[in-house]
Amino acid sequence: MISNSLQDNEIRPVVSLRRVSRTYGEGSGAVIALDGVSVDIRTGDFTAVMGPSGSGKSTLMNVAAGLDDVSEGDVVLGGAVLSQLGDDARTRLRRSQVGFVFQAFNLVPTLSVDENILLPFELAGRRVGAEERQWIDHLVHTLGLADRVTHRPSELSGGQQQRVAIARALASRPAVIFADEPTGNLDSRSSREVLTLLRTAAREYGQSIVMVSHDPVAASYADRILVIADGRLVGDHGPLSPQQIADLLIGFEVGAA
Ligand SMILES: Nc1ncnc2c1ncn2[C@@H]1O[C@H](COP(=O)(O)OP(=O)(O)OP(=O)(O)O)[C@@H](O)[C@H]1O
Ligand SMILES: [Mg+2]
């Protein structure tokens, strides 16, 4: 039983990059962080972005999410060409369509865990419905945060803070979640839980997720693996095992940090 909206979603990618380049600095000191990247991020996919340090993964994520400007090309997010929007419209689009998980959590220190998770609703001026409240409670339980909801971020471990950031990103079911090394600070058990939750959100709820990771085990949870080297898209693969991913990356790791 496939609804029309699902079929539409399958046709329309959640984010498209069209010949996107991003250069930092000018003249002889210029760095080409992205060099003519074209890719469609498919709706409902859990997409991993891999590549050596400095290859342009975070830059790709930042321009795709509208946090950073492109130097050339276009990013289409939620049907809008980002470079054609003013700052306010872009911020509104980002708040309604995009969730983020950064390596440095970005939690608000003066708010409790619960308040941090509800922040995207607050910013978007949205009430939390009964069904959303259930989803949030499910996330809080799955992520092992149930007995921490009234705590402040400073009272949590690094791994717990990261799980709050993940709950916050998933809570409002944005069109797409961008996660930059979301399991970088977690132990292997917490990592597995977080990755399983991300994969479940994609499979069962059609949540589109783009995850930057160095870790072949993390990327093995993804539906699709994009490989970036020197600012270019050099690989686009279906699901692979950790060993297959490690083998794939060997050729690109020369000169990596
Ligand atoms: N704001 C900036 N100003 C100048 N150069 C930048 C800036 N941001 C990134 N770069 C450069 O662009 C290139 C790509 O950086 P990016 O952060 O996207 O790499 P990455 O693949 O995310 O690396 P890592 O795995 O280490 O996080 C690098 O050479 C980096 O030094
Ligand atoms: Mg990075």
PDB file of C-alpha atoms and ligand atoms in Angstrom:
ATOM      1  CA  MET A   1       0.000   0.000   0.000  1.00  0.00           C
ATOM      2  CA  ILE A   2       1.901   3.017  -1.250  1.00  0.00           C
ATOM      3  CA  SER A   3       0.263   6.395  -0.801  1.00  0.00           C
ATOM      4  CA  ASN A   4       0.528   9.141  -3.384  1.00  0.00           C
ATOM      5  CA  SER A   5       2.591  11.287  -1.080  1.00  0.00           C
ATOM      6  CA  LEU A   6       5.138   8.505  -0.704  1.00  0.00           C
ATOM      7  CA  GLN A   7       5.386   8.172  -4.461  1.00  0.00           C
ATOM      8  CA  ASP A   8       5.841  11.941  -4.781  1.00  0.00           C
ATOM      9  CA  ASN A   9       8.562  11.852  -2.154  1.00  0.00           C
ATOM     10  CA  GLU A  10      10.345   9.115  -4.006  1.00  0.00           C
ATOM     11  CA  ILE A  11      10.368  11.267  -7.089  1.00  0.00           C
ATOM     12  CA  ARG A  12      11.445  14.481  -5.421  1.00  0.00           C
ATOM     13  CA  PRO A  13      14.773  14.446  -3.596  1.00  0.00           C
ATOM     14  CA  VAL A  14      14.764  16.192  -0.227  1.00  0.00           C
ATOM     15  CA  VAL A  15      17.937  18.105  -1.119  1.00  0.00           C
ATOM     16  CA  SER A  16      19.656  18.562  -4.481  1.00  0.00           C
ATOM     17  CA  LEU A  17      23.104  19.933  -5.123  1.00  0.00           C
ATOM     18  CA  ARG A  18      23.685  21.091  -8.673  1.00  0.00           C
ATOM     19  CA  ARG A  19      27.290  21.681  -9.679  1.00  0.00           C
ATOM     20  CA  VAL A  20      28.017  23.139  -6.248  1.00  0.00           C
ATOM     21  CA  SER A  21      31.429  24.637  -5.555  1.00  0.00           C
ATOM     22  CA  ARG A  22      32.599  26.344  -2.367  1.00  0.00           C
ATOM     23  CA  THR A  23      35.876  28.222  -2.265  1.00  0.00           C
ATOM     24  CA  TYR A  24      37.293  29.764   0.898  1.00  0.00           C
ATOM     25  CA  GLY A  25      39.683  32.713   0.629  1.00  0.00           C
ATOM     26  CA  GLU A  26      41.065  34.288  -2.526  1.00  0.00           C
ATOM     27  CA  GLY A  27      44.048  34.256  -4.856  1.00  0.00           C
ATOM     28  CA  SER A  28      46.945  31.934  -4.119  1.00  0.00           C
ATOM     29  CA  GLY A  29      45.562  31.123  -0.640  1.00  0.00           C
ATOM     30  CA  ALA A  30      42.174  29.982  -1.930  1.00  0.00           C
ATOM     31  CA  VAL A  31      40.947  26.567  -0.826  1.00  0.00           C
ATOM     32  CA  ILE A  32      38.456  24.741  -3.033  1.00  0.00           C
ATOM     33  CA  ALA A  33      36.475  22.869  -0.390  1.00  0.00           C
ATOM     34  CA  LEU A  34      33.825  21.649  -2.846  1.00  0.00           C
ATOM     35  CA  ASP A  35      34.434  21.344  -6.558  1.00  0.00           C
ATOM     36  CA  GLY A  36      31.385  20.942  -8.785  1.00  0.00           C
ATOM     37  CA  VAL A  37      29.378  18.436  -6.721  1.00  0.00           C
ATOM     38  CA  SER A  38      26.015  17.314  -8.093  1.00  0.00           C
ATOM     39  CA  VAL A  39      23.953  14.885  -6.044  1.00  0.00           C
ATOM     40  CA  ASP A  40      20.326  14.237  -5.105  1.00  0.00           C
ATOM     41  CA  ILE A  41      19.698  13.266  -1.483  1.00  0.00           C
ATOM     42  CA  ARG A  42      16.781  10.856  -1.703  1.00  0.00           C
ATOM     43  CA  THR A  43      13.802  11.320   0.564  1.00  0.00           C
ATOM     44  CA  GLY A  44      13.629   8.669   3.274  1.00  0.00           C
ATOM     45  CA  ASP A  45      17.218   7.528   2.776  1.00  0.00           C
ATOM     46  CA  PHE A  46      19.809   7.271   5.492  1.00  0.00           C
ATOM     47  CA  THR A  47      22.802   8.620   3.554  1.00  0.00           C
ATOM     48  CA  ALA A  48      26.377   8.470   4.851  1.00  0.00           C
ATOM     49  CA  VAL A  49      29.033  10.911   3.621  1.00  0.00           C
ATOM     50  CA  MET A  50      32.594   9.640   3.959  1.00  0.00           C
ATOM     51  CA  GLY A  51      36.051  10.743   2.908  1.00  0.00           C
ATOM     52  CA  PRO A  52      39.420  11.806   4.296  1.00  0.00           C
ATOM     53  CA  SER A  53      39.865  14.697   6.714  1.00  0.00           C
ATOM     54  CA  GLY A  54      39.649  17.995   4.817  1.00  0.00           C
ATOM     55  CA  SER A  55      37.884  16.419   1.818  1.00  0.00           C
ATOM     56  CA  GLY A  56      34.840  18.706   2.160  1.00  0.00           C
ATOM     57  CA  LYS A  57      32.303  16.614   4.112  1.00  0.00           C
ATOM     58  CA  SER A  58      31.354  19.292   6.636  1.00  0.00           C
ATOM     59  CA  THR A  59      31.316  21.909   3.887  1.00  0.00           C
ATOM     60  CA  LEU A  60      28.938  19.712   1.887  1.00  0.00           C
ATOM     61  CA  MET A  61      26.671  19.377   4.899  1.00  0.00           C
ATOM     62  CA  ASN A  62      26.771  23.091   5.677  1.00  0.00           C
ATOM     63  CA  VAL A  63      25.917  24.232   2.147  1.00  0.00           C
ATOM     64  CA  ALA A  64      23.241  21.544   1.756  1.00  0.00           C
ATOM     65  CA  ALA A  65      21.600  22.783   4.970  1.00  0.00           C
ATOM     66  CA  GLY A  66      21.856  26.449   4.025  1.00  0.00           C
ATOM     67  CA  LEU A  67      24.251  27.235   6.884  1.00  0.00           C
ATOM     68  CA  ASP A  68      26.942  28.276   4.415  1.00  0.00           C
ATOM     69  CA  ASP A  69      26.760  29.923   0.964  1.00  0.00           C
ATOM     70  CA  VAL A  70      27.841  28.233  -2.232  1.00  0.00           C
ATOM     71  CA  SER A  71      30.403  29.934  -4.484  1.00  0.00           C
ATOM     72  CA  GLU A  72      28.880  28.399  -7.606  1.00  0.00           C
ATOM     73  CA  GLY A  73      25.919  26.190  -8.398  1.00  0.00           C
ATOM     74  CA  ASP A  74      22.611  25.722  -6.603  1.00  0.00           C
ATOM     75  CA  VAL A  75      21.219  23.946  -3.574  1.00  0.00           C
ATOM     76  CA  VAL A  76      17.527  23.058  -3.727  1.00  0.00           C
ATOM     77  CA  LEU A  77      15.973  22.334  -0.322  1.00  0.00           C
ATOM     78  CA  GLY A  78      12.283  21.780   0.247  1.00  0.00           C
ATOM     79  CA  GLY A  79      11.604  22.869  -3.338  1.00  0.00           C
ATOM     80  CA  ALA A  80      13.384  26.238  -2.891  1.00  0.00           C
ATOM     81  CA  VAL A  81      16.673  27.371  -4.445  1.00  0.00           C
ATOM     82  CA  LEU A  82      18.549  28.577  -1.350  1.00  0.00           C
ATOM     83  CA  SER A  83      20.573  31.290  -3.090  1.00  0.00           C
ATOM     84  CA  GLN A  84      17.327  32.934  -4.200  1.00  0.00           C
ATOM     85  CA  LEU A  85      16.064  33.317  -0.617  1.00  0.00           C
ATOM     86  CA  GLY A  86      16.848  36.204   1.709  1.00  0.00           C
ATOM     87  CA  ASP A  87      18.374  35.521   5.129  1.00  0.00           C
ATOM     88  CA  ASP A  88      15.033  35.527   6.971  1.00  0.00           C
ATOM     89  CA  ALA A  89      13.315  33.203   4.515  1.00  0.00           C
ATOM     90  CA  ARG A  90      16.292  30.873   4.604  1.00  0.00           C
ATOM     91  CA  THR A  91      16.290  30.794   8.401  1.00  0.00           C
ATOM     92  CA  ARG A  92      12.560  30.029   8.415  1.00  0.00           C
ATOM     93  CA  LEU A  93      13.021  27.258   5.866  1.00  0.00           C
ATOM     94  CA  ARG A  94      15.862  25.782   7.897  1.00  0.00           C
ATOM     95  CA  ARG A  95      13.835  25.869  11.116  1.00  0.00           C
ATOM     96  CA  SER A  96      10.876  24.139   9.519  1.00  0.00           C
ATOM     97  CA  GLN A  97      12.713  21.593   7.354  1.00  0.00           C
ATOM     98  CA  VAL A  98      16.115  20.792   8.846  1.00  0.00           C
ATOM     99  CA  GLY A  99      17.401  19.153  12.011  1.00  0.00           C
ATOM    100  CA  PHE A 100      21.050  19.192  13.053  1.00  0.00           C
ATOM    101  CA  VAL A 101      23.340  17.059  15.131  1.00  0.00           C
ATOM    102  CA  PHE A 102      26.830  18.478  15.494  1.00  0.00           C
ATOM    103  CA  GLN A 103      29.809  16.898  17.135  1.00  0.00           C
ATOM    104  CA  ALA A 104      29.760  19.770  19.640  1.00  0.00           C
ATOM    105  CA  PHE A 105      26.130  19.104  20.670  1.00  0.00           C
ATOM    106  CA  ASN A 106      24.991  22.785  20.588  1.00  0.00           C
ATOM    107  CA  LEU A 107      22.655  22.350  23.551  1.00  0.00           C
ATOM    108  CA  VAL A 108      21.421  25.426  25.414  1.00  0.00           C
ATOM    109  CA  PRO A 109      23.152  25.281  28.830  1.00  0.00           C
ATOM    110  CA  THR A 110      20.391  27.090  30.752  1.00  0.00           C
ATOM    111  CA  LEU A 111      17.623  24.756  29.541  1.00  0.00           C
ATOM    112  CA  SER A 112      16.778  21.293  30.851  1.00  0.00           C
ATOM    113  CA  VAL A 113      17.031  18.186  28.669  1.00  0.00           C
ATOM    114  CA  ASP A 114      13.288  18.262  28.005  1.00  0.00           C
ATOM    115  CA  GLU A 115      13.367  21.987  27.136  1.00  0.00           C
ATOM    116  CA  ASN A 116      16.318  21.461  24.808  1.00  0.00           C
ATOM    117  CA  ILE A 117      14.475  18.684  22.982  1.00  0.00           C
ATOM    118  CA  LEU A 118      11.394  20.902  22.590  1.00  0.00           C
ATOM    119  CA  LEU A 119      13.414  23.903  21.394  1.00  0.00           C
ATOM    120  CA  PRO A 120      12.804  23.332  17.648  1.00  0.00           C
ATOM    121  CA  PHE A 121       9.054  23.519  18.285  1.00  0.00           C
ATOM    122  CA  GLU A 122       9.538  26.696  20.318  1.00  0.00           C
ATOM    123  CA  LEU A 123      11.661  28.303  17.577  1.00  0.00           C
ATOM    124  CA  ALA A 124       9.159  27.361  14.896  1.00  0.00           C
ATOM    125  CA  GLY A 125       6.274  28.634  17.076  1.00  0.00           C
ATOM    126  CA  ARG A 126       4.637  25.183  17.033  1.00  0.00           C
ATOM    127  CA  ARG A 127       2.717  23.378  19.744  1.00  0.00           C
ATOM    128  CA  VAL A 128       3.605  19.783  20.541  1.00  0.00           C
ATOM    129  CA  GLY A 129       0.649  17.535  19.651  1.00  0.00           C
ATOM    130  CA  ALA A 130      -0.280  14.363  21.540  1.00  0.00           C
ATOM    131  CA  GLU A 131       1.208  12.097  18.885  1.00  0.00           C
ATOM    132  CA  GLU A 132       4.424  14.144  18.830  1.00  0.00           C
ATOM    133  CA  ARG A 133       4.644  13.966  22.607  1.00  0.00           C
ATOM    134  CA  GLN A 134       4.449  10.155  22.347  1.00  0.00           C
ATOM    135  CA  TRP A 135       7.202  10.129  19.741  1.00  0.00           C
ATOM    136  CA  ILE A 136       9.391  12.341  21.935  1.00  0.00           C
ATOM    137  CA  ASP A 137       8.775  10.084  24.951  1.00  0.00           C
ATOM    138  CA  HIS A 138       9.739   7.095  22.790  1.00  0.00           C
ATOM    139  CA  LEU A 139      12.962   8.856  21.751  1.00  0.00           C
ATOM    140  CA  VAL A 140      13.785   9.817  25.333  1.00  0.00           C
ATOM    141  CA  HIS A 141      13.329   6.204  26.454  1.00  0.00           C
ATOM    142  CA  THR A 142      15.173   4.639  23.527  1.00  0.00           C
ATOM    143  CA  LEU A 143      18.088   7.002  24.062  1.00  0.00           C
ATOM    144  CA  GLY A 144      18.245   6.199  27.782  1.00  0.00           C
ATOM    145  CA  LEU A 145      17.436   9.743  28.871  1.00  0.00           C
ATOM    146  CA  ALA A 146      14.194   9.121  30.754  1.00  0.00           C
ATOM    147  CA  ASP A 147      15.705   9.789  34.184  1.00  0.00           C
ATOM    148  CA  ARG A 148      17.600  12.846  32.960  1.00  0.00           C
ATOM    149  CA  VAL A 149      14.886  15.055  31.444  1.00  0.00           C
ATOM    150  CA  THR A 150      15.029  17.702  34.171  1.00  0.00           C
ATOM    151  CA  HIS A 151      18.839  17.859  34.195  1.00  0.00           C
ATOM    152  CA  ARG A 152      20.882  20.557  32.513  1.00  0.00           C
ATOM    153  CA  PRO A 153      23.446  19.644  29.828  1.00  0.00           C
ATOM    154  CA  SER A 154      26.357  20.397  32.191  1.00  0.00           C
ATOM    155  CA  GLU A 155      25.064  17.618  34.471  1.00  0.00           C
ATOM    156  CA  LEU A 156      25.295  15.017  31.670  1.00  0.00           C
ATOM    157  CA  SER A 157      28.148  13.007  30.212  1.00  0.00           C
ATOM    158  CA  GLY A 158      29.345  13.789  26.681  1.00  0.00           C
ATOM    159  CA  GLY A 159      27.531  10.753  25.311  1.00  0.00           C
ATOM    160  CA  GLN A 160      24.304  11.717  27.075  1.00  0.00           C
ATOM    161  CA  GLN A 161      24.551  15.260  25.701  1.00  0.00           C
ATOM    162  CA  GLN A 162      24.972  13.856  22.213  1.00  0.00           C
ATOM    163  CA  ARG A 163      21.889  11.688  22.687  1.00  0.00           C
ATOM    164  CA  VAL A 164      19.896  14.781  23.724  1.00  0.00           C
ATOM    165  CA  ALA A 165      21.055  16.503  20.520  1.00  0.00           C
ATOM    166  CA  ILE A 166      19.882  13.472  18.520  1.00  0.00           C
ATOM    167  CA  ALA A 167      16.509  13.400  20.286  1.00  0.00           C
ATOM    168  CA  ARG A 168      16.127  17.111  19.549  1.00  0.00           C
ATOM    169  CA  ALA A 169      16.879  16.607  15.849  1.00  0.00           C
ATOM    170  CA  LEU A 170      14.446  13.682  15.530  1.00  0.00           C
ATOM    171  CA  ALA A 171      11.681  15.192  17.706  1.00  0.00           C
ATOM    172  CA  SER A 172      10.020  17.453  15.138  1.00  0.00           C
ATOM    173  CA  ARG A 173      10.517  15.023  12.232  1.00  0.00           C
ATOM    174  CA  PRO A 174      12.115  17.631   9.954  1.00  0.00           C
ATOM    175  CA  ALA A 175      12.293  16.950   6.226  1.00  0.00           C
ATOM    176  CA  VAL A 176      15.985  16.168   6.615  1.00  0.00           C
ATOM    177  CA  ILE A 177      18.459  15.724   9.458  1.00  0.00           C
ATOM    178  CA  PHE A 178      22.134  16.540   8.973  1.00  0.00           C
ATOM    179  CA  ALA A 179      24.424  14.859  11.460  1.00  0.00           C
ATOM    180  CA  ASP A 180      28.171  15.586  11.464  1.00  0.00           C
ATOM    181  CA  GLU A 181      29.994  12.696  13.201  1.00  0.00           C
ATOM    182  CA  PRO A 182      27.041  12.050  15.542  1.00  0.00           C
ATOM    183  CA  THR A 183      28.670   9.018  17.134  1.00  0.00           C
ATOM    184  CA  GLY A 184      32.175  10.498  17.334  1.00  0.00           C
ATOM    185  CA  ASN A 185      31.946  10.956  21.121  1.00  0.00           C
ATOM    186  CA  LEU A 186      29.992   7.826  22.002  1.00  0.00           C
ATOM    187  CA  ASP A 187      31.141   4.442  23.256  1.00  0.00           C
ATOM    188  CA  SER A 188      30.390   1.502  20.992  1.00  0.00           C
ATOM    189  CA  ARG A 189      27.179   0.485  22.747  1.00  0.00           C
ATOM    190  CA  SER A 190      25.713   4.019  22.693  1.00  0.00           C
ATOM    191  CA  SER A 191      26.856   4.350  19.079  1.00  0.00           C
ATOM    192  CA  ARG A 192      24.997   1.198  18.099  1.00  0.00           C
ATOM    193  CA  GLU A 193      21.833   2.434  19.823  1.00  0.00           C
ATOM    194  CA  VAL A 194      22.020   5.812  18.128  1.00  0.00           C
ATOM    195  CA  LEU A 195      22.723   4.298  14.697  1.00  0.00           C
ATOM    196  CA  THR A 196      19.907   1.788  15.089  1.00  0.00           C
ATOM    197  CA  LEU A 197      17.538   4.600  16.032  1.00  0.00           C
ATOM    198  CA  LEU A 198      18.610   6.666  12.999  1.00  0.00           C
ATOM    199  CA  ARG A 199      18.151   3.687  10.703  1.00  0.00           C
ATOM    200  CA  THR A 200      14.756   2.905  12.249  1.00  0.00           C
ATOM    201  CA  ALA A 201      13.647   6.523  11.820  1.00  0.00           C
ATOM    202  CA  ALA A 202      14.552   6.307   8.124  1.00  0.00           C
ATOM    203  CA  ARG A 203      12.961   2.878   7.548  1.00  0.00           C
ATOM    204  CA  GLU A 204       9.799   3.217   9.611  1.00  0.00           C
ATOM    205  CA  TYR A 205       9.106   6.941   9.503  1.00  0.00           C
ATOM    206  CA  GLY A 206      10.723   7.897   6.207  1.00  0.00           C
ATOM    207  CA  GLN A 207      13.059  10.276   8.012  1.00  0.00           C
ATOM    208  CA  SER A 208      15.719  11.545   5.579  1.00  0.00           C
ATOM    209  CA  ILE A 209      19.131  11.629   7.252  1.00  0.00           C
ATOM    210  CA  VAL A 210      22.543  12.722   6.009  1.00  0.00           C
ATOM    211  CA  MET A 211      25.330  11.575   8.310  1.00  0.00           C
ATOM    212  CA  VAL A 212      28.973  12.537   7.978  1.00  0.00           C
ATOM    213  CA  SER A 213      31.224   9.871   9.459  1.00  0.00           C
ATOM    214  CA  HIS A 214      34.755   8.516   9.348  1.00  0.00           C
ATOM    215  CA  ASP A 215      33.626   5.241  10.831  1.00  0.00           C
ATOM    216  CA  PRO A 216      32.940   2.285   8.482  1.00  0.00           C
ATOM    217  CA  VAL A 217      30.773   0.640  11.152  1.00  0.00           C
ATOM    218  CA  ALA A 218      28.586   3.752  11.415  1.00  0.00           C
ATOM    219  CA  ALA A 219      28.318   4.053   7.630  1.00  0.00           C
ATOM    220  CA  SER A 220      27.308   0.386   7.362  1.00  0.00           C
ATOM    221  CA  TYR A 221      23.940   1.369   8.881  1.00  0.00           C
ATOM    222  CA  ALA A 222      23.242   3.660   5.919  1.00  0.00           C
ATOM    223  CA  ASP A 223      21.196   2.965   2.779  1.00  0.00           C
ATOM    224  CA  ARG A 224      23.672   4.848   0.648  1.00  0.00           C
ATOM    225  CA  ILE A 225      27.315   5.812   0.984  1.00  0.00           C
ATOM    226  CA  LEU A 226      28.718   8.881  -0.738  1.00  0.00           C
ATOM    227  CA  VAL A 227      32.493   9.278  -0.847  1.00  0.00           C
ATOM    228  CA  ILE A 228      34.099  12.710  -1.121  1.00  0.00           C
ATOM    229  CA  ALA A 229      37.778  13.280  -1.930  1.00  0.00           C
ATOM    230  CA  ASP A 230      39.363  16.674  -2.637  1.00  0.00           C
ATOM    231  CA  GLY A 231      35.965  18.334  -2.776  1.00  0.00           C
ATOM    232  CA  ARG A 232      34.605  15.967  -5.420  1.00  0.00           C
ATOM    233  CA  LEU A 233      32.077  13.181  -5.284  1.00  0.00           C
ATOM    234  CA  VAL A 234      34.110  10.076  -6.105  1.00  0.00           C
ATOM    235  CA  GLY A 235      31.808   7.291  -4.943  1.00  0.00           C
ATOM    236  CA  ASP A 236      28.085   6.583  -4.659  1.00  0.00           C
ATOM    237  CA  HIS A 237      27.239   3.141  -3.258  1.00  0.00           C
ATOM    238  CA  GLY A 238      24.339   1.158  -1.872  1.00  0.00           C
ATOM    239  CA  PRO A 239      24.543  -0.488   1.552  1.00  0.00           C
ATOM    240  CA  LEU A 240      27.915  -2.096   2.321  1.00  0.00           C
ATOM    241  CA  SER A 241      29.473  -4.012   5.200  1.00  0.00           C
ATOM    242  CA  PRO A 242      32.033  -2.285   7.450  1.00  0.00           C
ATOM    243  CA  GLN A 243      34.803  -4.303   5.773  1.00  0.00           C
ATOM    244  CA  GLN A 244      33.654  -3.339   2.282  1.00  0.00           C
ATOM    245  CA  ILE A 245      33.533   0.310   3.340  1.00  0.00           C
ATOM    246  CA  ALA A 246      36.999   0.153   4.895  1.00  0.00           C
ATOM    247  CA  ASP A 247      38.345  -1.366   1.656  1.00  0.00           C
ATOM    248  CA  LEU A 248      36.610   1.328  -0.361  1.00  0.00           C
ATOM    249  CA  LEU A 249      38.246   4.111   1.645  1.00  0.00           C
ATOM    250  CA  ILE A 250      41.792   2.775   1.565  1.00  0.00           C
ATOM    251  CA  GLY A 251      42.499   4.323  -1.806  1.00  0.00           C
ATOM    252  CA  PHE A 252      41.394   7.764  -0.637  1.00  0.00           C
ATOM    253  CA  GLU A 253      43.064   7.985   2.745  1.00  0.00           C
ATOM    254  CA  VAL A 254      46.487   8.982   1.407  1.00  0.00           C
ATOM    255  CA  GLY A 255      47.409  12.338   2.915  1.00  0.00           C
ATOM    256  CA  ALA A 256      44.532  12.208   5.376  1.00  0.00           C
ATOM    257  CA  ALA A 257      45.031  13.312   8.961  1.00  0.00           C
TER     258      ALA A 257
HETATM  259  N1  LIG B   1      35.815  28.662   6.999  1.00  0.00           N
HETATM  260  C1  LIG B   1      36.847  28.160   6.293  1.00  0.00           C
HETATM  261  N2  LIG B   1      37.834  28.958   5.852  1.00  0.00           N
HETATM  262  C2  LIG B   1      38.843  28.463   5.128  1.00  0.00           C
HETATM  263  N3  LIG B   1      38.987  27.173   4.783  1.00  0.00           N
HETATM  264  C3  LIG B   1      38.029  26.331   5.201  1.00  0.00           C
HETATM  265  C4  LIG B   1      36.919  26.757   5.972  1.00  0.00           C
HETATM  266  N4  LIG B   1      36.138  25.692   6.231  1.00  0.00           N
HETATM  267  C5  LIG B   1      36.738  24.638   5.675  1.00  0.00           C
HETATM  268  N5  LIG B   1      37.881  25.018   5.024  1.00  0.00           N
HETATM  269  C6  LIG B   1      38.779  24.153   4.267  1.00  0.00           C
HETATM  270  O1  LIG B   1      38.002  23.442   3.313  1.00  0.00           O
HETATM  271  C7  LIG B   1      38.441  22.090   3.205  1.00  0.00           C
HETATM  272  C8  LIG B   1      37.265  21.150   3.523  1.00  0.00           C
HETATM  273  O2  LIG B   1      36.941  21.296   4.912  1.00  0.00           O
HETATM  274  P1  LIG B   1      35.808  20.444   5.619  1.00  0.00           P
HETATM  275  O3  LIG B   1      35.661  20.986   7.000  1.00  0.00           O
HETATM  276  O4  LIG B   1      34.607  20.442   4.767  1.00  0.00           O
HETATM  277  O5  LIG B   1      36.471  19.003   5.629  1.00  0.00           O
HETATM  278  P2  LIG B   1      35.934  17.635   6.277  1.00  0.00           P
HETATM  279  O6  LIG B   1      35.880  16.632   5.195  1.00  0.00           O
HETATM  280  O7  LIG B   1      34.698  17.901   7.055  1.00  0.00           O
HETATM  281  O8  LIG B   1      37.133  17.252   7.259  1.00  0.00           O
HETATM  282  P3  LIG B   1      37.096  16.513   8.717  1.00  0.00           P
HETATM  283  O9  LIG B   1      36.907  15.061   8.425  1.00  0.00           O
HETATM  284  O10 LIG B   1      38.468  16.797   9.264  1.00  0.00           O
HETATM  285  O11 LIG B   1      36.009  17.127   9.532  1.00  0.00           O
HETATM  286  C9  LIG B   1      39.619  21.951   4.142  1.00  0.00           C
HETATM  287  O12 LIG B   1      40.795  22.103   3.404  1.00  0.00           O
HETATM  288  C10 LIG B   1      39.443  23.094   5.122  1.00  0.00           C
HETATM  289  O13 LIG B   1      40.671  23.521   5.631  1.00  0.00           O
HETATM  290 MG    MG B   2      34.223  17.806   9.119  1.00  0.00          MG
END
